[in-house]
CSV table of C-alpha atoms in Angstrom, one decimal:
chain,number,residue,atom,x,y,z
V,1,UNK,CA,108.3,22.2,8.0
V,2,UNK,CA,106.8,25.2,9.7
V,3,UNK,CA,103.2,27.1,8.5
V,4,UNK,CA,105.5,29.3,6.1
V,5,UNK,CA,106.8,26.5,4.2
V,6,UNK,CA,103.7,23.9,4.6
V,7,UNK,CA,101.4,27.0,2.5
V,8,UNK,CA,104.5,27.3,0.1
V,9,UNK,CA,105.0,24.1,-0.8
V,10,UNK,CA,101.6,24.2,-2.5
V,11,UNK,CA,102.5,25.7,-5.4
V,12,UNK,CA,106.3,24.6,-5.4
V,13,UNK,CA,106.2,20.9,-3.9
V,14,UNK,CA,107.9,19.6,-1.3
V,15,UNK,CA,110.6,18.1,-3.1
V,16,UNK,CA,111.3,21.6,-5.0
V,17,UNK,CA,110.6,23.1,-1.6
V,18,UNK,CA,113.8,21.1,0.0
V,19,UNK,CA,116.2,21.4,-2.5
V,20,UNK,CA,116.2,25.4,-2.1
V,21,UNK,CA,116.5,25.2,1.3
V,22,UNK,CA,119.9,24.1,0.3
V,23,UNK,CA,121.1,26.2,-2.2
V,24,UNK,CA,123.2,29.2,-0.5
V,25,UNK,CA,122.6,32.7,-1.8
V,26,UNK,CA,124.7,35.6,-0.9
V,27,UNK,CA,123.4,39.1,-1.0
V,28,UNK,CA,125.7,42.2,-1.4
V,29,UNK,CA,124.1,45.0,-0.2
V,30,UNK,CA,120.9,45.5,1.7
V,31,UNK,CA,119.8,48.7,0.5
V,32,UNK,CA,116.4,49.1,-1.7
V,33,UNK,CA,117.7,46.1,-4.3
V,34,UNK,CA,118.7,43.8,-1.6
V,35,UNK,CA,116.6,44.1,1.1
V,36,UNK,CA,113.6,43.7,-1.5
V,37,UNK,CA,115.3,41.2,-3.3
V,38,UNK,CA,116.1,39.2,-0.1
V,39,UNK,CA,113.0,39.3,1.3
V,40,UNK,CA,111.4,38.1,-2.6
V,41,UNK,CA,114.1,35.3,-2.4
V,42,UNK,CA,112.4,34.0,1.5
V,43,UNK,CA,109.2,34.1,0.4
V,44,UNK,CA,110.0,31.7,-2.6
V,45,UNK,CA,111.3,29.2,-0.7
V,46,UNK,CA,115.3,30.1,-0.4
V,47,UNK,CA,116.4,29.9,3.5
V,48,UNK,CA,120.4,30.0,3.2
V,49,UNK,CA,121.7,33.6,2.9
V,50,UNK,CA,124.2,35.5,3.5
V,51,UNK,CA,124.5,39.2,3.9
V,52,UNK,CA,126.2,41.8,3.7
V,53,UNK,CA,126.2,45.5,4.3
V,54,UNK,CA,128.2,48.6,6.7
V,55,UNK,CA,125.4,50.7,6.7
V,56,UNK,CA,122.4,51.4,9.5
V,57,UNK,CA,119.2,52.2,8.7
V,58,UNK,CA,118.0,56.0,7.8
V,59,UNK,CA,114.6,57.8,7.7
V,60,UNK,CA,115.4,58.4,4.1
V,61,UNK,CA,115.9,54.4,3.0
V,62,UNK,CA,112.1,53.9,4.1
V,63,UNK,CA,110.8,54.9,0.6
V,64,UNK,CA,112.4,51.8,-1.1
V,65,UNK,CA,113.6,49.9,1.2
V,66,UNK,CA,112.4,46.4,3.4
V,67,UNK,CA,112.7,48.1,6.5
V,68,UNK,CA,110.3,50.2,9.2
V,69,UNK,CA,110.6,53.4,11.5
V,70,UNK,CA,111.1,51.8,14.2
V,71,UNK,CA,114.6,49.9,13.1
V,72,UNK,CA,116.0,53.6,11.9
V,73,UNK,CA,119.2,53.4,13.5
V,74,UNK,CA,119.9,49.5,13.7
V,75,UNK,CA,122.4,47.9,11.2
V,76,UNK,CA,120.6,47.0,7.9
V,77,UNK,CA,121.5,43.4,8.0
V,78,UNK,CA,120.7,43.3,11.3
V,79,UNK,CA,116.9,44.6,10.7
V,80,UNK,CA,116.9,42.4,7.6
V,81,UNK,CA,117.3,39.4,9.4
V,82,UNK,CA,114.4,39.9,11.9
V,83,UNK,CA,112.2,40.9,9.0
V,84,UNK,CA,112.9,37.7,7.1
V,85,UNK,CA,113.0,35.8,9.8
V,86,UNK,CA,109.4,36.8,10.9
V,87,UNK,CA,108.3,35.2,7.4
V,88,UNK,CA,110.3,32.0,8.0
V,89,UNK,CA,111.6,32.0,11.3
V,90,UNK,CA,113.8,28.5,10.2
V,91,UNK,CA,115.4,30.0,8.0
V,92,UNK,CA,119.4,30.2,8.3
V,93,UNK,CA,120.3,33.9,7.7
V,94,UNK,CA,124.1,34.8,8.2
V,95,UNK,CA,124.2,38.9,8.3
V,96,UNK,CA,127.4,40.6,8.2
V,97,UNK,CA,128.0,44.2,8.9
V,98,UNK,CA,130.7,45.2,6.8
V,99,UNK,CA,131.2,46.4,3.3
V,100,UNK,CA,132.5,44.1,0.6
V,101,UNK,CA,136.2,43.7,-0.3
V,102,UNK,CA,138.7,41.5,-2.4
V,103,UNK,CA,139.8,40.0,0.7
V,104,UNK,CA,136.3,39.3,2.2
V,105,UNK,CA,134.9,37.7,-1.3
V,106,UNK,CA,136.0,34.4,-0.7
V,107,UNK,CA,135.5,34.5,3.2
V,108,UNK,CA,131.8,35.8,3.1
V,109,UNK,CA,130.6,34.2,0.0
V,110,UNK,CA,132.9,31.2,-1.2
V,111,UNK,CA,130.2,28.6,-0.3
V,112,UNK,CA,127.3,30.9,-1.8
V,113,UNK,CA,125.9,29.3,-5.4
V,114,UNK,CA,124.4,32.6,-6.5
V,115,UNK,CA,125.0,36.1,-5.5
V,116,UNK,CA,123.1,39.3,-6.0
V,117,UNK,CA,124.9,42.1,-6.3
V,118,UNK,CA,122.7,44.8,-4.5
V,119,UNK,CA,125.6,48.1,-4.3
V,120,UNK,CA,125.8,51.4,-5.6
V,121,UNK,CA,129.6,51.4,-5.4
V,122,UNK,CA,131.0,50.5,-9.2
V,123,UNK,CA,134.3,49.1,-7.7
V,124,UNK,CA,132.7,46.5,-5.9
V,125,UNK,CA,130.3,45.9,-9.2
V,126,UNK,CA,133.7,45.3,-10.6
V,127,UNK,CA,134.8,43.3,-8.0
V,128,UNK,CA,132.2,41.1,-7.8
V,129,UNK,CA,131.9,40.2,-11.6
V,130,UNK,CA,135.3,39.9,-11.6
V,131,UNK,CA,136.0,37.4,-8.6
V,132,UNK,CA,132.6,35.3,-8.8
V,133,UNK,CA,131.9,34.8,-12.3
V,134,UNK,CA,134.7,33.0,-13.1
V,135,UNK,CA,134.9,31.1,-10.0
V,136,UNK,CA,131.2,29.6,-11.9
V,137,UNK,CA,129.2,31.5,-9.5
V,138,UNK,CA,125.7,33.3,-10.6
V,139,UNK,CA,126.2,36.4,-10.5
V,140,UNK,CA,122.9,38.9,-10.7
V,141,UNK,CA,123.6,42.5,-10.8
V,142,UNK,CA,121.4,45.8,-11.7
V,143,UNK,CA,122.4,48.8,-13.1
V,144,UNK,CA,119.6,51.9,-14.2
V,145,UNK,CA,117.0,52.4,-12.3
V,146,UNK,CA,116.6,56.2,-11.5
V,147,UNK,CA,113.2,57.7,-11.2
V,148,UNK,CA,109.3,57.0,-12.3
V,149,UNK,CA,107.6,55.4,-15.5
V,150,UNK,CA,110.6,52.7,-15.6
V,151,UNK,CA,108.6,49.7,-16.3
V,152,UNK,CA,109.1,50.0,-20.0
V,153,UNK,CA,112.6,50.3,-19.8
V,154,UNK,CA,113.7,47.7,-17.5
V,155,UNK,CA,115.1,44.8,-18.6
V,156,UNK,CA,116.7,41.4,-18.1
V,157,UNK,CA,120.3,41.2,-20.3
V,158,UNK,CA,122.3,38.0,-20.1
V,159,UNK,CA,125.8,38.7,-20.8
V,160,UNK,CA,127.1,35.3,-20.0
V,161,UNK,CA,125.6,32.2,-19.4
V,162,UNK,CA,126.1,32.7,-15.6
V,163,UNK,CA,126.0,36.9,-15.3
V,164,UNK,CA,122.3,38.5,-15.3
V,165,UNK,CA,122.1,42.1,-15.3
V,166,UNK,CA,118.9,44.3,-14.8
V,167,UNK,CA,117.8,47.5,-15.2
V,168,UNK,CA,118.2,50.1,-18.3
V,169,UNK,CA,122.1,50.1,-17.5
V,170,UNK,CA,121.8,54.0,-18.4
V,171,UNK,CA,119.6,55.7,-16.0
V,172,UNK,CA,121.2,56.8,-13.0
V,173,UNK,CA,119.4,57.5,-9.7
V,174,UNK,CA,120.1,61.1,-9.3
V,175,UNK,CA,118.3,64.3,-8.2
V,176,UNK,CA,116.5,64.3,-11.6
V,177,UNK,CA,115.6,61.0,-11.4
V,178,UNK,CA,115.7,59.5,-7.6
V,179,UNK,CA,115.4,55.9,-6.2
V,180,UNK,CA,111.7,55.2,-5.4
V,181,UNK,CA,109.9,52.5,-4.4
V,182,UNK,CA,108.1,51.0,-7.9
V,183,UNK,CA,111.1,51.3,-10.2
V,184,UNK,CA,114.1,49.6,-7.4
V,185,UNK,CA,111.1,47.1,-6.1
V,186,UNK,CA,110.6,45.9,-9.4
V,187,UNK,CA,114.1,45.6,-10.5
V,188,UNK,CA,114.4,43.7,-6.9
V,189,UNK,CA,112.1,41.3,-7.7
V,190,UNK,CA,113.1,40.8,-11.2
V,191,UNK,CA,116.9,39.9,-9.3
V,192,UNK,CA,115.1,37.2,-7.3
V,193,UNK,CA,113.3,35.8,-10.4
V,194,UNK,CA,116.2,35.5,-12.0
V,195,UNK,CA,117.9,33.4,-9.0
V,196,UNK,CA,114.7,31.3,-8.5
V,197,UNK,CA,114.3,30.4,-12.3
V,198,UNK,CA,117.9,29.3,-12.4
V,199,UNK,CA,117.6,26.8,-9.5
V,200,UNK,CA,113.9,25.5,-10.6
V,201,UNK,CA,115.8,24.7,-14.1
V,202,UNK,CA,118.5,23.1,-12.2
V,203,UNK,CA,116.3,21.0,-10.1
V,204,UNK,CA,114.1,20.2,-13.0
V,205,UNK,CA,117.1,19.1,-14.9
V,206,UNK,CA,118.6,16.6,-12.0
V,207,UNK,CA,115.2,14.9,-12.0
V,208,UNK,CA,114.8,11.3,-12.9
C-alpha cells in the first residue's frame, strides 16, 4: 500500500480500500466529463481503468479539462494516465487511443463492471446504453450541461436500476451556453459519485 492509499484508507478502510482496487471501470471519453471524472474515481480509491479516447490535447480543452499546457499536443489518454498515475502511481490504467465502436465494446470494456459514458457523440451514447446495459453493466452517462449558474439544474435521474444519467438532459453546450469548468466538473464528479456509491453498497451488502 503506497502513501496515496495508506492516507485514503483512513476514511474508507482497508478492507473497502481493497475491494475497489478490484472493481474494473471503463471510461468513454477523456474530454472535460472523463478526464474529471477519472481523476475523482483515483482519488476515491478505484485503480482499474480503462480508457478510451482518439483525440490529442488542445489549448481550448484546458478550461474544463484534467489536463495542463504543457501536454497540448499528446493523446488525451495518454496525458490522463500520467496525471492519475502521479496521484497513485500503482494504479493499473489501460489507455486506448481510439474512438469507440460496436466492434470495440466488448474488446475494450467486456471485463469493465461500470462504465462512464464521457462522449459528445449521440451514436455512441446510443451505443453504449444499448450494448452495456443489458449485458448488466452500470452504465453512467450525462447529458445537459451547457453554460453558467447550472447547479440548480443538474441532476441525478435513474432510468433503470443499472443506467444513471446526469445533467439537465436539455441544455446543450453551445455558443450561447459553452462547456466551462464549474458546470462539466460538477457533473464529472457527480458521474464518479454515482460509481463509488454503487460499489460501497455492494461491498456493504456482501459483508458478514
Amino acid at each position: 500500500m503506497n502513501a496515496f492509499e495508506r492516507g485514503l484508507a483512513r476514511y474508507l478502510g482497508e478492507g473497502v480500500l481493497a475491494f475497489l482496487r478490484t472493481v474494473r471501470i471503463g471510461v468513454i471519453g477523456a474530454g472535460g466529463l472523463g478526464s474529471n471524472c477519472a481523476m475523482h474515481l483515483v482519488r476515491s480509491g478505484f485503480a482499474d481503468l480503462v480508457l478510451a479516447d482518439p483525440d490529442t490535447v488542445e489549448p481550448s480543452n484546458l478550461n474544463r479539462q484534467q489536463f495542463t499546457l504543457a501536454q497540448v499536443g499528446r493523446p488525451k489518454v495518454l496525458a490522463l494516465r500520467d496525471n492519475l498515475l502521479a496521484v497513485n502511481p500503482d494504479a493499473a490504467i489501460e489507455a486506448h487511443i481510439r474512438a469507440v465502436d460496436a466492434d470495440g465494446m466488448a474488446e475494450l470494456f467486456g471485463a469493465c463492471r461500470a462504465v462512464v459514458e464521457a462522449v459528445d457523440d449521440a451514436r455512441t451514447k446510443k451505443l453504449v446504453v444499448e450494448t452495456l446495459v443489458p449485458a448488466g453493466r452500470l452504465v453512467v452517462g450525462a447529458s445537459g450541461l451547457g453554460g453558467a449558474g447550472v447547479a440548480e439544474r443538474i441532476r441525478v435521474s435513474r432510468p433503470l436500476p443499472n443506467l444513471v444519467l446526469v445533467g439537465d438532459l436539455t441544455t446543450p453546450c453551445d455558443a450561447a451556453t459553452p462547456p466551462l469548468s464549474p458546470g462539466v466538473g460538477m457533473a464529472a464528479a457527480m458521474q464518479a459519485d454515482a460509481v463509488l456509491h454503487h460499489f460501497l453498497t455492494v461491498y456493504n451488502e456482501k459483508k458478514p
